[in-house]
Amino acid sequence: MKRIPLIVSLGLVGLLGHGAATAAPVAVATWNFNNTLAADEAGAPALSAIDPLGASGFVTDTVFGVTRQVYRFDGNQTPSEQAGLSVGTVGLLDGDNAYSVDIVFQFEANQSSWENIFGVSNRQSDNGFYVEPGNKLQVWPTGDGPTTFTFGDYHRVTLTNRGNGTVTAYMDGIFQFDLTTASMDFSAYAGANPSRLIHFFADNVAGGGQGEFADGRVALIRLYDIELTRSDVVDIGTGTPPGNGGTVPEPATLALASLGLLGAFGVRRRGRA
């Protein structure tokens, strides 16, 4: 696998740390999976299940030490048999590319070399947000982060899109990368995705790199119509319940986000059939 240096800069926002308390940003849609795919917010759309095998559904699980309901997505790597969720964002998000997605989920096992977290191409492009073969977060095809994603464990993963071709990722509140890419821009797929759909966990069905899927469980999805700052990511993780019971604990290693993560990470490129 060829490695190309990538200089990752968190910028002034990342250097400022978590200062005076401010109100946490408000999500435009929150899905808690308490035996429903409906959103908490009045007028926000329900998620649509992608469940070709009829094997997905709600189960009881322990999330960060709390027993609660989650949604288990169960499919196969064959593109037409993958499972997941989708939602249209026209009328929910503004018509630009600035947005943030905050997810509490797990992949049950490493079932493929790549696992799709979400994409905005209407499953027509391999570009998207993944766990890559080295078990790091990556926006394909641009770069990845330093923290290992462990399978069978719940993680809180946050991706923010500044709207100017820049995305930032966090895992369990810890900064992962800040990079330039159009892979997560709705505008890049306007013709293929007029409803501005977000597909969670189900990989692309057109082009190369298909079959990058793993079964998993999701406890929370929150959608914001802004780019969250690092302090925002901290605020929504410590002050807002992740779903039907319990809270997301503040990561003990949060200080790493501001003390040691401005550095050079490698870009992992994958081969294509």
mmCIF file of C-alpha atoms in Angstrom, residues 26-34 36-41 44-50 63 68-71 73 84-87 89 92 99-106 116-119 154-159 198-202 217-224 228 236 240-244 248:
data_model
loop_
_atom_site.group_PDB
_atom_site.id
_atom_site.type_symbol
_atom_site.label_atom_id
_atom_site.label_comp_id
_atom_site.label_asym_id
_atom_site.label_seq_id
_atom_site.Cartn_x
_atom_site.Cartn_y
_atom_site.Cartn_z
ATOM 1 C CA VAL A 26 -29.001 22.093 18.392
ATOM 2 C CA ALA A 27 -29.439 19.205 15.974
ATOM 3 C CA VAL A 28 -31.953 19.553 13.142
ATOM 4 C CA ALA A 29 -32.698 15.840 13.468
ATOM 5 C CA THR A 30 -31.991 13.238 16.159
ATOM 6 C CA TRP A 31 -32.661 9.524 15.827
ATOM 7 C CA ASN A 32 -32.495 7.571 19.099
ATOM 8 C CA PHE A 33 -33.718 4.153 17.879
ATOM 9 C CA ASN A 34 -36.102 3.596 20.779
ATOM 10 C CA THR A 36 -38.653 3.593 16.040
ATOM 11 C CA LEU A 37 -36.828 5.146 13.096
ATOM 12 C CA ALA A 38 -38.723 8.406 13.650
ATOM 13 C CA ALA A 39 -36.816 11.555 14.572
ATOM 14 C CA ASP A 40 -37.222 13.268 17.945
ATOM 15 C CA GLU A 41 -37.824 16.648 16.323
ATOM 16 C CA ALA A 44 -37.928 15.999 10.809
ATOM 17 C CA PRO A 45 -38.134 12.909 8.589
ATOM 18 C CA ALA A 46 -37.884 9.343 9.758
ATOM 19 C CA LEU A 47 -34.971 7.234 8.620
ATOM 20 C CA SER A 48 -35.665 4.688 5.905
ATOM 21 C CA ALA A 49 -34.412 1.151 6.470
ATOM 22 C CA ILE A 50 -32.268 -0.538 3.829
ATOM 23 C CA VAL A 63 -24.096 1.294 25.087
ATOM 24 C CA ARG A 68 -31.061 0.517 25.868
ATOM 25 C CA GLN A 69 -32.594 -0.114 22.455
ATOM 26 C CA VAL A 70 -30.464 0.086 19.322
ATOM 27 C CA TYR A 71 -31.006 -0.728 15.649
ATOM 28 C CA PHE A 73 -28.387 -3.609 10.480
ATOM 29 C CA GLY A 84 -28.277 0.276 6.508
ATOM 30 C CA LEU A 85 -30.333 3.448 6.709
ATOM 31 C CA SER A 86 -30.995 6.520 4.584
ATOM 32 C CA VAL A 87 -32.579 9.937 4.903
ATOM 33 C CA THR A 89 -32.099 16.132 3.582
ATOM 34 C CA LEU A 92 -33.801 19.598 6.496
ATOM 35 C CA TYR A 99 -23.287 20.086 7.820
ATOM 36 C CA SER A 100 -22.208 17.694 10.584
ATOM 37 C CA VAL A 101 -23.128 14.105 11.415
ATOM 38 C CA ASP A 102 -22.655 12.622 14.895
ATOM 39 C CA ILE A 103 -23.115 8.824 15.219
ATOM 40 C CA VAL A 104 -22.864 6.324 18.071
ATOM 41 C CA PHE A 105 -22.468 2.876 16.516
ATOM 42 C CA GLN A 106 -20.428 -0.290 16.256
ATOM 43 C CA ASN A 116 -18.789 2.180 5.002
ATOM 44 C CA ILE A 117 -19.990 4.639 7.659
ATOM 45 C CA PHE A 118 -21.884 7.019 5.391
ATOM 46 C CA GLY A 119 -21.848 8.731 2.019
ATOM 47 C CA TYR A 154 -19.495 1.340 20.377
ATOM 48 C CA HIS A 155 -17.741 4.477 19.207
ATOM 49 C CA ARG A 156 -18.946 8.017 18.827
ATOM 50 C CA VAL A 157 -17.862 9.252 15.402
ATOM 51 C CA THR A 158 -18.370 12.832 14.235
ATOM 52 C CA LEU A 159 -17.752 14.210 10.749
ATOM 53 C CA ILE A 198 -27.358 10.391 3.197
ATOM 54 C CA HIS A 199 -26.846 6.618 3.192
ATOM 55 C CA PHE A 200 -25.517 5.084 6.390
ATOM 56 C CA PHE A 201 -23.522 1.820 6.382
ATOM 57 C CA ALA A 202 -24.628 0.606 2.914
ATOM 58 C CA ARG A 217 -25.583 -1.613 15.510
ATOM 59 C CA VAL A 218 -26.433 2.057 15.781
ATOM 60 C CA ALA A 219 -27.622 3.819 18.941
ATOM 61 C CA LEU A 220 -27.750 7.461 17.854
ATOM 62 C CA ILE A 221 -27.537 9.640 14.760
ATOM 63 C CA ARG A 222 -27.643 13.425 15.009
ATOM 64 C CA LEU A 223 -27.614 15.782 12.049
ATOM 65 C CA TYR A 224 -26.578 19.437 12.244
ATOM 66 C CA LEU A 228 -19.396 21.766 14.485
ATOM 67 C CA ILE A 236 -22.754 17.573 22.485
ATOM 68 C CA THR A 240 -26.730 15.521 25.569
ATOM 69 C CA PRO A 241 -28.181 12.011 26.023
ATOM 70 C CA PRO A 242 -27.138 9.678 23.192
ATOM 71 C CA GLY A 243 -30.533 8.042 23.032
ATOM 72 C CA ASN A 244 -33.116 6.268 25.164
ATOM 73 C CA VAL A 248 -21.996 9.903 26.148
#
